[in-house]
PDB file of C-alpha atoms in Angstrom:
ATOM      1  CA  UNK A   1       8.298 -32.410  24.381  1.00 57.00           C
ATOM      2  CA  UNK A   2       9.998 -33.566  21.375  1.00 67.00           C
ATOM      3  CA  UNK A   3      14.185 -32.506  23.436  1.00 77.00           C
ATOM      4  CA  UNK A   4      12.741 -33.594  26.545  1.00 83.00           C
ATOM      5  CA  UNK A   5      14.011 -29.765  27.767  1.00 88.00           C
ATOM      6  CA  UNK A   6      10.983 -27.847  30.064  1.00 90.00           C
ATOM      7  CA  UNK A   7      12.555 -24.454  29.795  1.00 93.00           C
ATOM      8  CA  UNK A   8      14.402 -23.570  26.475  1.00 91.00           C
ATOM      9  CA  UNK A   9      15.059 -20.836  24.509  1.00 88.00           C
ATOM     10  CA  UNK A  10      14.344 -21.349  21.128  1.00 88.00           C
ATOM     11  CA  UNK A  11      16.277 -19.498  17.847  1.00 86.00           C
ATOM     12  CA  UNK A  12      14.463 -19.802  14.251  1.00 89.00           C
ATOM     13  CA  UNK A  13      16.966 -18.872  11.924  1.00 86.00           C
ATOM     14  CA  UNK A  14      16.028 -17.996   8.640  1.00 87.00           C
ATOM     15  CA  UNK A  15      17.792 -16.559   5.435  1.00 87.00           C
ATOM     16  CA  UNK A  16      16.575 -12.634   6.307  1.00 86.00           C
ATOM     17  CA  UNK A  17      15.652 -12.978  10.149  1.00 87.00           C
ATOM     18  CA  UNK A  18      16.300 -14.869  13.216  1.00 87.00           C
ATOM     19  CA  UNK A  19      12.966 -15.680  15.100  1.00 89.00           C
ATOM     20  CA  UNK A  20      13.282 -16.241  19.100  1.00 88.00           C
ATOM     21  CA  UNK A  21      10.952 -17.987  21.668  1.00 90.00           C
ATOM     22  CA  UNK A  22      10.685 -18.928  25.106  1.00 91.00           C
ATOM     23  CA  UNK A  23       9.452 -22.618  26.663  1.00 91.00           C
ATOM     24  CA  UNK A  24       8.779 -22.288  29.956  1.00 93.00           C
ATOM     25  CA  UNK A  25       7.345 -25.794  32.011  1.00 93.00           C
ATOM     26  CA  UNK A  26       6.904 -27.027  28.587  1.00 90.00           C
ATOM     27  CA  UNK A  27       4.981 -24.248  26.939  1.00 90.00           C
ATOM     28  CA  UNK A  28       5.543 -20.918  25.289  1.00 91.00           C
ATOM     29  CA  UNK A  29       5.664 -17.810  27.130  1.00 90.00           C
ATOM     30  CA  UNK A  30       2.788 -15.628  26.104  1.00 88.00           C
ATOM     31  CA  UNK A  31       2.541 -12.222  25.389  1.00 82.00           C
ATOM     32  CA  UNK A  32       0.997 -10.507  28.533  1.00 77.00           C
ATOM     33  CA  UNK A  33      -0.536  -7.869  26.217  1.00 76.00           C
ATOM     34  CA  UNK A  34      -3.353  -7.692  23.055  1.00 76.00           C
ATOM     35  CA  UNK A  35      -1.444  -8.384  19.549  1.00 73.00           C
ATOM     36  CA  UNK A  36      -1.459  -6.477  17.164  1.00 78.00           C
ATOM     37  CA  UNK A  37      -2.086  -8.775  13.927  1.00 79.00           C
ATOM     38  CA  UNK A  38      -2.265  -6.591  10.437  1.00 86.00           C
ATOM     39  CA  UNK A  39      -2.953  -3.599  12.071  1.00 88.00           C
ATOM     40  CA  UNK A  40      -5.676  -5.771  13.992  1.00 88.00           C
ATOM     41  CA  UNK A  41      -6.230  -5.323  17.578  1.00 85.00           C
ATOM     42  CA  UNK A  42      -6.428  -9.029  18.338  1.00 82.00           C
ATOM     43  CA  UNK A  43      -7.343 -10.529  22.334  1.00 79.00           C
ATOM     44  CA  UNK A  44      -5.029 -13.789  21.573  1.00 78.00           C
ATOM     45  CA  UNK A  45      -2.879 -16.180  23.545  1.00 80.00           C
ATOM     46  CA  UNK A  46       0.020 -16.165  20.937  1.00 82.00           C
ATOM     47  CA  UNK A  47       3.594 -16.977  22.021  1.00 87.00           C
ATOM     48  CA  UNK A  48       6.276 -13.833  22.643  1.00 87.00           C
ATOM     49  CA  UNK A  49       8.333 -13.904  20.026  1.00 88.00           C
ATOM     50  CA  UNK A  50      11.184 -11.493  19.095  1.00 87.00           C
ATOM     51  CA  UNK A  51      11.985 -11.102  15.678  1.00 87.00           C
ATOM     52  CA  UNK A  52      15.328  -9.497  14.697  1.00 87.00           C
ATOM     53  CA  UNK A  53      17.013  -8.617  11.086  1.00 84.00           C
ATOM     54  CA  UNK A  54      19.268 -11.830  11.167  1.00 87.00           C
ATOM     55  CA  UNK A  55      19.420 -14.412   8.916  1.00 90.00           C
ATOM     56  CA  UNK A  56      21.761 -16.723   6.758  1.00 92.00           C
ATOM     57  CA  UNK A  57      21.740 -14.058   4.105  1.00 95.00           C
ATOM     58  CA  UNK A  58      22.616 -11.369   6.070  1.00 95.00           C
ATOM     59  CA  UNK A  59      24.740  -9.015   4.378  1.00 96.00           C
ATOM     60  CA  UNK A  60      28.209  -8.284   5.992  1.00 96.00           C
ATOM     61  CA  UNK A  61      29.473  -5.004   4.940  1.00 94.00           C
ATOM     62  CA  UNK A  62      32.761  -3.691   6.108  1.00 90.00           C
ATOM     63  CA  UNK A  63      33.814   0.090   5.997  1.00 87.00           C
ATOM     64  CA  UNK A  64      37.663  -0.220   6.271  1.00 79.00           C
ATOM     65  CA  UNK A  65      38.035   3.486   6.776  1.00 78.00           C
ATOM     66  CA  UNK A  66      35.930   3.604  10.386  1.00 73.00           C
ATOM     67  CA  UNK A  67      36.839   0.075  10.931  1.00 79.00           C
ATOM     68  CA  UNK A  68      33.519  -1.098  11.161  1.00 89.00           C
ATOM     69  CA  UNK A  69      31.422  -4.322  10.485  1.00 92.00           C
ATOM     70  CA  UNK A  70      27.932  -3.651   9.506  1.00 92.00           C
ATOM     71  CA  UNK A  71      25.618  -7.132   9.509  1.00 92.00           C
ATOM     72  CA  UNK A  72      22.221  -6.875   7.900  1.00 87.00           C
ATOM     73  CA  UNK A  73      19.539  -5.955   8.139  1.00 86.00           C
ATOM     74  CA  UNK A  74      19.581  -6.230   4.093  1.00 92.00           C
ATOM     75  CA  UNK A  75      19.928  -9.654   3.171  1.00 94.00           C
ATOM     76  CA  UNK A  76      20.378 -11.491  -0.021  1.00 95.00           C
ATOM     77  CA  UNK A  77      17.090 -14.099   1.396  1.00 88.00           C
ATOM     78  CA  UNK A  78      16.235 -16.714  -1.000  1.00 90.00           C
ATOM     79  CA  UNK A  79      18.985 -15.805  -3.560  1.00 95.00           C
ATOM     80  CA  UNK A  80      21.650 -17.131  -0.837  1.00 94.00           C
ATOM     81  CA  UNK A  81      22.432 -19.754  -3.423  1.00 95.00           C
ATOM     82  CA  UNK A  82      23.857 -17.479  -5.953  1.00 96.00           C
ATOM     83  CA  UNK A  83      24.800 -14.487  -4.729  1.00 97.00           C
ATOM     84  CA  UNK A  84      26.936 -15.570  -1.451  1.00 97.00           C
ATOM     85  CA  UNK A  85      30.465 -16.019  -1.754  1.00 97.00           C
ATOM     86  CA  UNK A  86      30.423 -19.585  -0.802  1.00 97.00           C
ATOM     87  CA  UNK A  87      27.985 -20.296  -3.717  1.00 97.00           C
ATOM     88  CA  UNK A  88      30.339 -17.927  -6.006  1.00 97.00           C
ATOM     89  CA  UNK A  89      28.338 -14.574  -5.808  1.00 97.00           C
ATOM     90  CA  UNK A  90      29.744 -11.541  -4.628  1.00 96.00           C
ATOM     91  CA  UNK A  91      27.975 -10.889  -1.675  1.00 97.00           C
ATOM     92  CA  UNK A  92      29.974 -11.359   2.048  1.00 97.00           C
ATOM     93  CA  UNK A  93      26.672 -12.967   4.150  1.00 96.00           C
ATOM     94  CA  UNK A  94      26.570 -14.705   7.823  1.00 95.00           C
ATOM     95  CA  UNK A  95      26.470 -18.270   5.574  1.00 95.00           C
ATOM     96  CA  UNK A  96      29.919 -17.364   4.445  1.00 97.00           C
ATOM     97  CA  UNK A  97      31.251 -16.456   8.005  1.00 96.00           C
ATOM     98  CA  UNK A  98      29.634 -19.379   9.343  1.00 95.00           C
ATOM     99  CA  UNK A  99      31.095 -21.467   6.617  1.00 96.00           C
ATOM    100  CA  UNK A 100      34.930 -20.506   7.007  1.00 96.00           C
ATOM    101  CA  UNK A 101      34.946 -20.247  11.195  1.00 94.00           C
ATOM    102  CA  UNK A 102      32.924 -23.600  11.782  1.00 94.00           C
ATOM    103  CA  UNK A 103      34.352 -25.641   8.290  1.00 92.00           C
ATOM    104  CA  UNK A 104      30.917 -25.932   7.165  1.00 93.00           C
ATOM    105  CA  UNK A 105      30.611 -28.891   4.458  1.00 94.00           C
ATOM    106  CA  UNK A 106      28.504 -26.269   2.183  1.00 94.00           C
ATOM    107  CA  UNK A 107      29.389 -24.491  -0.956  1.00 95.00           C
ATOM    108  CA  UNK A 108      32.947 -23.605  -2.225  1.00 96.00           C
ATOM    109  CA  UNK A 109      34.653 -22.782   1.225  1.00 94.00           C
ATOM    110  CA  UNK A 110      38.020 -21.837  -1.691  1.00 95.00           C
ATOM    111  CA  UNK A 111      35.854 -18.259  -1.963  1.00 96.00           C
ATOM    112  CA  UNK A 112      36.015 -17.611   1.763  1.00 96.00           C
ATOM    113  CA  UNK A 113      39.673 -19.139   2.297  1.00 95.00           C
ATOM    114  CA  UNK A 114      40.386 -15.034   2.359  1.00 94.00           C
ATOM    115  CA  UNK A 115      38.485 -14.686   5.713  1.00 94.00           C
ATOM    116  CA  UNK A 116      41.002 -14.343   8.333  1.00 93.00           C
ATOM    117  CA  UNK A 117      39.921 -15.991  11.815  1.00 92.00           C
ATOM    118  CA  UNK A 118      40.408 -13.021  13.429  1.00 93.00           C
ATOM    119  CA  UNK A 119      37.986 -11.092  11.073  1.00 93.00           C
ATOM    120  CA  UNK A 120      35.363 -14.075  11.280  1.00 95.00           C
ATOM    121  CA  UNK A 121      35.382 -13.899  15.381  1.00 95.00           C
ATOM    122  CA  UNK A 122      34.756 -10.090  14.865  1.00 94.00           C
ATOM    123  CA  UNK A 123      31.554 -10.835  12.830  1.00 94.00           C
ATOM    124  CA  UNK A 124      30.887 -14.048  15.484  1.00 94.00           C
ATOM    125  CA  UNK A 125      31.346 -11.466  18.295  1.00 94.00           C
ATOM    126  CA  UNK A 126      28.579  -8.740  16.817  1.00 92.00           C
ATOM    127  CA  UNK A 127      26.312 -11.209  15.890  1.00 88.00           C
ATOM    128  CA  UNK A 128      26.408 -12.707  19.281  1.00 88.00           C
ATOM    129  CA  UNK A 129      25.493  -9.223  20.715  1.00 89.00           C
ATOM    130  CA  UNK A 130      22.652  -8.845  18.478  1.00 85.00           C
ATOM    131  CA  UNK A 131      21.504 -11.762  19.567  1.00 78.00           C
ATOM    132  CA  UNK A 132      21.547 -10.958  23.098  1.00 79.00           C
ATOM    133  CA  UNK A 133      20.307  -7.401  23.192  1.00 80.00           C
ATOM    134  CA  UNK A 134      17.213  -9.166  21.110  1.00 71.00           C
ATOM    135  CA  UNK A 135      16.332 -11.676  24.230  1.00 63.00           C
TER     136      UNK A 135
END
C-alpha cells in the first residue's frame, strides 16, 4: 500500500473527466457484474469505477439571465494550456476556479483576479455535488 490507507476512495482527475475508485482491505472493489468492454461481453474481475464529465478543463458557463452555473461536460482537454483564462485563453474552466479560490502557483492568476469568492464557492459548491451524486 503505497498511503498505508486500507479503505480509500480514490479520485483520478483528468483534463475532461474525473475517474473514481474504491480500496477496500487494501484492494479495489470489483464490479459484481460481467463488463462490458467495446461492446464486448467480458467475465472479468476489473475494479468499479465511476467515470463522470469532470476534469481540469471543464468548461464553466454561466447564464446570467436564469442565474445558473453550467460545469462541463464540454471541456477544453489537452488545449487547457491555451485556451483557459489562467493561460490567457478565453475559456472560464475548473483550472481557473481552482486557481483563484485555492491561490494556485499556475498560470496568470491577473486573468481570474475578476472571480469574486463568492462566485468561485458557487462553482466549488456544484462541483462538490457532482462529485457526490457520482459515488
Amino acid at each position: 500500500l503505497l498511503t498505508g490507507f486500507k479503505d480509500a476512495i480514490v479520485a483520478d482527475i483528468g483534463g475532461t473527466t474525473t475517474d473514481v475508485g474504491v480500496i477496500i482491505n487494501g484492494f479495489p472493489r470489483l464490479k459484481n457484474m460481467e463488463a462490458i468492454i467495446g461492446g464486448v461481453r467480458t467475465n472479468f474481475n476489473i475494479p468499479d469505477t465511476i467515470s463522470i464529465g469532470l476534469g481540469g478543463g471543464s468548461r464553466i458557463d454561466v447564464d446570467d439571465n436564469a442565474n445558473k452555473i453550467s460545469i462541463g461536460p464540454l471541456s477544453v482537454g489537452y488545449e487547457l494550456a491555451t485556451k483557459s483564462k489562467i493561460f490567457g485563453g478565453d475559456v472560464l474552466t475548473a483550472t481557473d476556479v481552482a486557481t483563484k479560490l485555492y491561490d494556485l502557483d499556475l498560470g496568470d492568476k491577473n486573468h481570474v483576479s475578476d472571480l469574486s469568492e463568492n462566485f468561485c464557492n458557487s462553482v466549488k459548491a456544484k462541483l462538490e455535488c457532482m462529485l457526490y451524486r457520482a459515488t
